[in-house]
């Protein structure tokens, strides 16, 4: 496989994020413009987010926009999935950004090791601090089919043994972003709404890793997770969280019995 023959679809679900959106889009364009197709999904924004998306689509041929009625994060991501055509797809939230050469570095690695799912480290970024997150240590790790089940997918279910010394790391692997999924194998898997199972990313990943026959943790590049957006879902109170988690855990239990 020739260098940079890998092509990515990058799905960006957008809702009322005009303050951060251009930073996100610019980082995507400067980190792999020759190997990515950016799908901006405007999920019924009421601010200028839709206009910003349209502006970039008018300038760059590899940027497209889907405008839809508001349906939530899962609905927006699912709309993007209907338009993926590259060899791999990935997700980037509109208030986040990626490191320089993020996509070209991953493309070069996938040209060498064509795994079903590739994971990257990320940094939690605060106004005055940055916390690096290395899910499987600060080294490249390649997992075969058995290891993908026994190590990676098992980790999605919870912590065991020495991992319990670091309880705050339990969610480090569950995010849909900072991962690259092989389109031919995973594009038909859809997100379930947060209102039903709360952790839509976790359930999506469980369904993907269940089908994966290989995976890799690639530490040579990084995703930046912005933690200071007060309008983010994680800052919103949810009175139904307990019942939603019960449904999620019931579905997870069904896979292991």
mmCIF file of C-alpha atoms in Angstrom:
data_model
loop_
_atom_site.group_PDB
_atom_site.id
_atom_site.type_symbol
_atom_site.label_atom_id
_atom_site.label_comp_id
_atom_site.label_asym_id
_atom_site.label_seq_id
_atom_site.Cartn_x
_atom_site.Cartn_y
_atom_site.Cartn_z
ATOM 1 C CA UNK A 1 0.000 0.000 0.000
ATOM 2 C CA UNK A 2 1.532 3.342 -1.026
ATOM 3 C CA UNK A 3 2.233 6.173 1.365
ATOM 4 C CA UNK A 4 -0.847 8.186 2.388
ATOM 5 C CA UNK A 5 -3.203 5.986 0.391
ATOM 6 C CA UNK A 6 -5.409 5.941 3.489
ATOM 7 C CA UNK A 7 -8.317 8.390 3.288
ATOM 8 C CA UNK A 8 -10.448 9.458 6.268
ATOM 9 C CA UNK A 9 -13.957 10.791 6.734
ATOM 10 C CA UNK A 10 -14.042 13.154 9.702
ATOM 11 C CA UNK A 11 -17.511 13.608 11.202
ATOM 12 C CA UNK A 12 -18.016 16.797 13.243
ATOM 13 C CA UNK A 13 -21.428 17.010 15.007
ATOM 14 C CA UNK A 14 -22.278 20.683 15.491
ATOM 15 C CA UNK A 15 -24.738 22.400 17.793
ATOM 16 C CA UNK A 16 -24.393 26.041 18.914
ATOM 17 C CA UNK A 17 -20.601 26.132 19.064
ATOM 18 C CA UNK A 18 -19.782 29.284 17.115
ATOM 19 C CA UNK A 19 -17.139 30.290 19.671
ATOM 20 C CA UNK A 20 -15.025 27.192 19.016
ATOM 21 C CA UNK A 21 -15.950 25.815 15.609
ATOM 22 C CA UNK A 22 -13.412 27.661 13.456
ATOM 23 C CA UNK A 23 -10.565 26.558 15.728
ATOM 24 C CA UNK A 24 -11.695 22.971 15.263
ATOM 25 C CA UNK A 25 -12.063 23.162 11.476
ATOM 26 C CA UNK A 26 -8.730 24.949 10.997
ATOM 27 C CA UNK A 27 -6.930 22.289 13.026
ATOM 28 C CA UNK A 28 -8.436 19.563 10.840
ATOM 29 C CA UNK A 29 -7.437 21.306 7.622
ATOM 30 C CA UNK A 30 -3.850 21.855 8.761
ATOM 31 C CA UNK A 31 -3.349 18.328 10.121
ATOM 32 C CA UNK A 32 -4.078 16.330 6.994
ATOM 33 C CA UNK A 33 -5.897 18.287 4.285
ATOM 34 C CA UNK A 34 -4.651 15.881 1.606
ATOM 35 C CA UNK A 35 -6.116 12.745 3.216
ATOM 36 C CA UNK A 36 -9.407 13.793 4.831
ATOM 37 C CA UNK A 37 -12.990 14.533 3.932
ATOM 38 C CA UNK A 38 -14.658 16.705 6.588
ATOM 39 C CA UNK A 39 -18.390 16.171 7.160
ATOM 40 C CA UNK A 40 -19.877 18.998 9.239
ATOM 41 C CA UNK A 41 -23.296 18.046 10.621
ATOM 42 C CA UNK A 42 -25.254 21.101 11.746
ATOM 43 C CA UNK A 43 -27.780 19.662 14.190
ATOM 44 C CA UNK A 44 -30.260 22.554 14.088
ATOM 45 C CA UNK A 45 -27.956 25.203 15.548
ATOM 46 C CA UNK A 46 -29.606 28.502 16.497
ATOM 47 C CA UNK A 47 -26.373 30.526 16.525
ATOM 48 C CA UNK A 48 -23.955 31.160 13.634
ATOM 49 C CA UNK A 49 -22.463 27.662 13.627
ATOM 50 C CA UNK A 50 -24.302 26.690 10.443
ATOM 51 C CA UNK A 51 -23.066 29.812 8.657
ATOM 52 C CA UNK A 52 -19.480 29.104 9.704
ATOM 53 C CA UNK A 53 -19.767 25.551 8.400
ATOM 54 C CA UNK A 54 -21.155 26.775 5.082
ATOM 55 C CA UNK A 55 -18.311 29.299 4.767
ATOM 56 C CA UNK A 56 -15.650 26.587 4.963
ATOM 57 C CA UNK A 57 -17.584 24.281 2.629
ATOM 58 C CA UNK A 58 -17.638 27.059 0.028
ATOM 59 C CA UNK A 59 -13.846 27.419 0.227
ATOM 60 C CA UNK A 60 -12.622 23.845 0.572
ATOM 61 C CA UNK A 61 -13.686 21.044 -1.751
ATOM 62 C CA UNK A 62 -13.135 18.409 0.939
ATOM 63 C CA UNK A 63 -15.547 20.078 3.391
ATOM 64 C CA UNK A 64 -19.274 19.345 3.191
ATOM 65 C CA UNK A 65 -22.222 20.335 5.388
ATOM 66 C CA UNK A 66 -25.354 18.503 6.422
ATOM 67 C CA UNK A 67 -28.083 20.734 7.882
ATOM 68 C CA UNK A 68 -30.716 18.875 9.882
ATOM 69 C CA UNK A 69 -33.321 19.406 12.572
ATOM 70 C CA UNK A 70 -32.018 19.128 16.105
ATOM 71 C CA UNK A 71 -31.910 15.509 17.208
ATOM 72 C CA UNK A 72 -28.979 15.308 19.571
ATOM 73 C CA UNK A 73 -25.407 14.066 19.341
ATOM 74 C CA UNK A 74 -26.197 10.489 18.316
ATOM 75 C CA UNK A 75 -28.567 11.678 15.601
ATOM 76 C CA UNK A 76 -25.931 14.055 14.208
ATOM 77 C CA UNK A 77 -23.205 11.411 14.185
ATOM 78 C CA UNK A 78 -25.536 8.911 12.528
ATOM 79 C CA UNK A 79 -26.318 11.464 9.820
ATOM 80 C CA UNK A 80 -22.599 11.812 9.184
ATOM 81 C CA UNK A 81 -22.142 8.044 9.018
ATOM 82 C CA UNK A 82 -24.551 7.838 6.083
ATOM 83 C CA UNK A 83 -22.021 9.878 4.060
ATOM 84 C CA UNK A 84 -18.730 8.129 4.816
ATOM 85 C CA UNK A 85 -16.791 6.851 1.811
ATOM 86 C CA UNK A 86 -13.158 6.704 2.906
ATOM 87 C CA UNK A 87 -11.277 3.688 4.210
ATOM 88 C CA UNK A 88 -11.646 4.878 7.818
ATOM 89 C CA UNK A 89 -13.892 7.314 9.660
ATOM 90 C CA UNK A 90 -13.393 9.233 12.867
ATOM 91 C CA UNK A 91 -15.225 11.788 15.023
ATOM 92 C CA UNK A 92 -14.116 15.207 16.270
ATOM 93 C CA UNK A 93 -16.261 17.299 18.591
ATOM 94 C CA UNK A 94 -16.616 20.953 17.493
ATOM 95 C CA UNK A 95 -15.031 22.442 20.620
ATOM 96 C CA UNK A 96 -11.993 20.154 20.372
ATOM 97 C CA UNK A 97 -9.000 20.132 18.019
ATOM 98 C CA UNK A 98 -6.180 17.840 16.920
ATOM 99 C CA UNK A 99 -2.414 18.017 16.830
ATOM 100 C CA UNK A 100 -0.401 19.029 13.794
ATOM 101 C CA UNK A 101 -0.127 16.160 11.289
ATOM 102 C CA UNK A 102 -2.743 14.185 13.248
ATOM 103 C CA UNK A 103 -4.226 12.572 10.141
ATOM 104 C CA UNK A 104 -1.060 12.219 8.103
ATOM 105 C CA UNK A 105 0.672 10.484 11.030
ATOM 106 C CA UNK A 106 -2.227 8.084 11.484
ATOM 107 C CA UNK A 107 -2.387 7.461 7.710
ATOM 108 C CA UNK A 108 1.285 6.534 7.628
ATOM 109 C CA UNK A 109 0.801 4.157 10.547
ATOM 110 C CA UNK A 110 -2.254 2.496 9.012
ATOM 111 C CA UNK A 111 -0.319 2.015 5.808
ATOM 112 C CA UNK A 112 2.072 -0.090 7.889
ATOM 113 C CA UNK A 113 -0.436 -1.743 10.243
ATOM 114 C CA UNK A 114 -3.914 -1.926 8.729
ATOM 115 C CA UNK A 115 -5.939 -2.587 11.890
ATOM 116 C CA UNK A 116 -9.719 -2.427 12.279
ATOM 117 C CA UNK A 117 -9.627 0.282 14.967
ATOM 118 C CA UNK A 118 -6.802 2.666 15.806
ATOM 119 C CA UNK A 119 -6.821 4.642 19.069
ATOM 120 C CA UNK A 120 -4.805 7.740 19.928
ATOM 121 C CA UNK A 121 -3.995 9.440 23.235
ATOM 122 C CA UNK A 122 -5.610 12.730 24.116
ATOM 123 C CA UNK A 123 -5.217 15.692 26.438
ATOM 124 C CA UNK A 124 -7.910 17.137 28.647
ATOM 125 C CA UNK A 125 -7.423 20.863 28.170
ATOM 126 C CA UNK A 126 -8.437 23.388 30.833
ATOM 127 C CA UNK A 127 -7.956 27.149 30.816
ATOM 128 C CA UNK A 128 -4.771 26.936 32.897
ATOM 129 C CA UNK A 129 -3.797 23.288 32.689
ATOM 130 C CA UNK A 130 -3.535 20.235 30.446
ATOM 131 C CA UNK A 131 -3.858 16.609 31.513
ATOM 132 C CA UNK A 132 -2.404 14.013 29.136
ATOM 133 C CA UNK A 133 -4.284 10.737 28.868
ATOM 134 C CA UNK A 134 -2.428 7.618 27.726
ATOM 135 C CA UNK A 135 -4.921 4.765 27.812
ATOM 136 C CA UNK A 136 -2.397 1.954 27.292
ATOM 137 C CA UNK A 137 0.754 3.739 28.391
ATOM 138 C CA UNK A 138 2.979 5.990 26.323
ATOM 139 C CA UNK A 139 3.907 3.404 23.704
ATOM 140 C CA UNK A 140 2.522 1.866 20.516
ATOM 141 C CA UNK A 141 0.557 -1.315 21.237
ATOM 142 C CA UNK A 142 -0.932 -3.606 18.580
ATOM 143 C CA UNK A 143 -3.621 -6.090 19.590
ATOM 144 C CA UNK A 144 -4.688 -9.194 17.680
ATOM 145 C CA UNK A 145 -8.272 -10.494 17.757
ATOM 146 C CA UNK A 146 -7.962 -12.246 21.128
ATOM 147 C CA UNK A 147 -6.151 -9.320 22.742
ATOM 148 C CA UNK A 148 -8.713 -6.880 21.339
ATOM 149 C CA UNK A 149 -11.383 -8.849 23.248
ATOM 150 C CA UNK A 150 -9.422 -9.657 26.393
ATOM 151 C CA UNK A 151 -7.610 -6.348 26.851
ATOM 152 C CA UNK A 152 -9.319 -3.534 24.948
ATOM 153 C CA UNK A 153 -12.982 -4.514 24.976
ATOM 154 C CA UNK A 154 -12.706 -5.842 28.528
ATOM 155 C CA UNK A 155 -11.420 -2.429 29.598
ATOM 156 C CA UNK A 156 -14.654 -0.871 28.275
ATOM 157 C CA UNK A 157 -16.517 -2.921 30.867
ATOM 158 C CA UNK A 158 -14.511 -1.627 33.808
ATOM 159 C CA UNK A 159 -11.293 -1.740 35.770
ATOM 160 C CA UNK A 160 -9.706 -4.801 37.386
ATOM 161 C CA UNK A 161 -6.698 -5.657 39.548
ATOM 162 C CA UNK A 162 -4.007 -2.930 39.530
ATOM 163 C CA UNK A 163 -6.218 -0.700 37.337
ATOM 164 C CA UNK A 164 -8.408 -0.099 40.386
ATOM 165 C CA UNK A 165 -5.617 2.040 41.862
ATOM 166 C CA UNK A 166 -6.613 4.698 39.303
ATOM 167 C CA UNK A 167 -10.444 4.854 39.382
ATOM 168 C CA UNK A 168 -10.624 8.124 37.448
ATOM 169 C CA UNK A 169 -9.287 6.346 34.357
ATOM 170 C CA UNK A 170 -12.426 4.245 33.908
ATOM 171 C CA UNK A 171 -13.777 6.453 31.087
ATOM 172 C CA UNK A 172 -10.457 7.025 29.310
ATOM 173 C CA UNK A 173 -11.213 4.525 26.546
ATOM 174 C CA UNK A 174 -14.956 5.019 26.086
ATOM 175 C CA UNK A 175 -14.975 8.093 23.819
ATOM 176 C CA UNK A 176 -15.893 7.834 20.133
ATOM 177 C CA UNK A 177 -13.377 10.533 19.239
ATOM 178 C CA UNK A 178 -9.610 9.813 19.287
ATOM 179 C CA UNK A 179 -10.367 6.601 17.371
ATOM 180 C CA UNK A 180 -10.320 5.587 13.702
ATOM 181 C CA UNK A 181 -12.794 2.934 12.564
ATOM 182 C CA UNK A 182 -12.545 0.877 9.368
ATOM 183 C CA UNK A 183 -15.490 1.971 7.235
ATOM 184 C CA UNK A 184 -16.233 -1.381 5.592
ATOM 185 C CA UNK A 185 -16.669 -3.029 8.985
ATOM 186 C CA UNK A 186 -18.255 -0.392 11.220
ATOM 187 C CA UNK A 187 -20.143 2.252 9.200
ATOM 188 C CA UNK A 188 -23.449 0.391 9.613
ATOM 189 C CA UNK A 189 -23.212 0.465 13.407
ATOM 190 C CA UNK A 190 -25.299 3.371 14.696
ATOM 191 C CA UNK A 191 -25.298 5.413 17.874
ATOM 192 C CA UNK A 192 -28.113 4.971 20.387
ATOM 193 C CA UNK A 193 -29.502 8.199 21.824
ATOM 194 C CA UNK A 194 -28.156 9.413 25.153
ATOM 195 C CA UNK A 195 -31.748 9.643 26.421
ATOM 196 C CA UNK A 196 -31.922 5.835 26.247
ATOM 197 C CA UNK A 197 -28.533 4.618 27.510
ATOM 198 C CA UNK A 198 -26.681 7.769 28.662
ATOM 199 C CA UNK A 199 -23.195 6.760 27.460
ATOM 200 C CA UNK A 200 -23.730 6.647 23.708
ATOM 201 C CA UNK A 201 -19.997 6.538 23.011
ATOM 202 C CA UNK A 202 -19.399 3.549 25.273
ATOM 203 C CA UNK A 203 -22.174 1.454 23.716
ATOM 204 C CA UNK A 204 -21.018 2.340 20.187
ATOM 205 C CA UNK A 205 -17.470 1.261 21.018
ATOM 206 C CA UNK A 206 -18.575 -2.006 22.603
ATOM 207 C CA UNK A 207 -20.455 -2.882 19.422
ATOM 208 C CA UNK A 208 -17.443 -1.959 17.284
ATOM 209 C CA UNK A 209 -14.810 -3.784 19.327
ATOM 210 C CA UNK A 210 -17.060 -6.831 19.421
ATOM 211 C CA UNK A 211 -16.620 -7.060 15.620
ATOM 212 C CA UNK A 212 -12.958 -5.998 15.472
ATOM 213 C CA UNK A 213 -10.298 -8.563 14.674
ATOM 214 C CA UNK A 214 -7.400 -6.177 15.327
ATOM 215 C CA UNK A 215 -6.728 -2.844 16.990
ATOM 216 C CA UNK A 216 -3.876 -0.511 17.816
ATOM 217 C CA UNK A 217 -3.010 2.149 20.351
ATOM 218 C CA UNK A 218 -0.866 4.708 18.482
ATOM 219 C CA UNK A 219 0.871 7.248 20.708
ATOM 220 C CA UNK A 220 2.618 9.404 18.089
ATOM 221 C CA UNK A 221 -0.083 12.061 17.778
ATOM 222 C CA UNK A 222 -2.809 13.550 19.956
ATOM 223 C CA UNK A 223 -6.414 14.726 20.209
ATOM 224 C CA UNK A 224 -7.231 17.778 22.387
ATOM 225 C CA UNK A 225 -10.402 17.520 24.479
ATOM 226 C CA UNK A 226 -11.563 20.975 25.577
ATOM 227 C CA UNK A 227 -13.034 20.904 29.097
ATOM 228 C CA UNK A 228 -14.028 24.546 29.525
ATOM 229 C CA UNK A 229 -17.140 24.659 27.331
ATOM 230 C CA UNK A 230 -19.967 25.254 29.813
ATOM 231 C CA UNK A 231 -22.561 24.410 27.157
ATOM 232 C CA UNK A 232 -21.153 20.922 26.705
ATOM 233 C CA UNK A 233 -23.368 17.923 27.462
ATOM 234 C CA UNK A 234 -21.085 16.872 30.307
ATOM 235 C CA UNK A 235 -21.927 20.119 32.142
ATOM 236 C CA UNK A 236 -25.686 19.560 31.905
ATOM 237 C CA UNK A 237 -27.697 18.034 34.774
ATOM 238 C CA UNK A 238 -29.571 14.887 33.817
ATOM 239 C CA UNK A 239 -32.273 13.697 36.233
ATOM 240 C CA UNK A 240 -32.738 10.465 34.264
ATOM 241 C CA UNK A 241 -29.097 9.400 34.385
ATOM 242 C CA UNK A 242 -29.630 6.476 36.774
ATOM 243 C CA UNK A 243 -32.365 4.829 34.715
ATOM 244 C CA UNK A 244 -30.406 5.409 31.507
ATOM 245 C CA UNK A 245 -27.304 3.757 32.977
ATOM 246 C CA UNK A 246 -29.406 0.806 34.142
ATOM 247 C CA UNK A 247 -30.550 0.231 30.575
ATOM 248 C CA UNK A 248 -26.968 0.504 29.326
ATOM 249 C CA UNK A 249 -25.639 -1.982 31.878
ATOM 250 C CA UNK A 250 -28.489 -4.359 31.131
ATOM 251 C CA UNK A 251 -27.479 -4.351 27.449
ATOM 252 C CA UNK A 252 -23.799 -4.754 28.328
ATOM 253 C CA UNK A 253 -24.632 -7.693 30.580
ATOM 254 C CA UNK A 254 -26.439 -9.343 27.691
ATOM 255 C CA UNK A 255 -23.140 -9.612 25.793
ATOM 256 C CA UNK A 256 -21.315 -11.507 28.534
ATOM 257 C CA UNK A 257 -23.869 -14.084 29.697
#
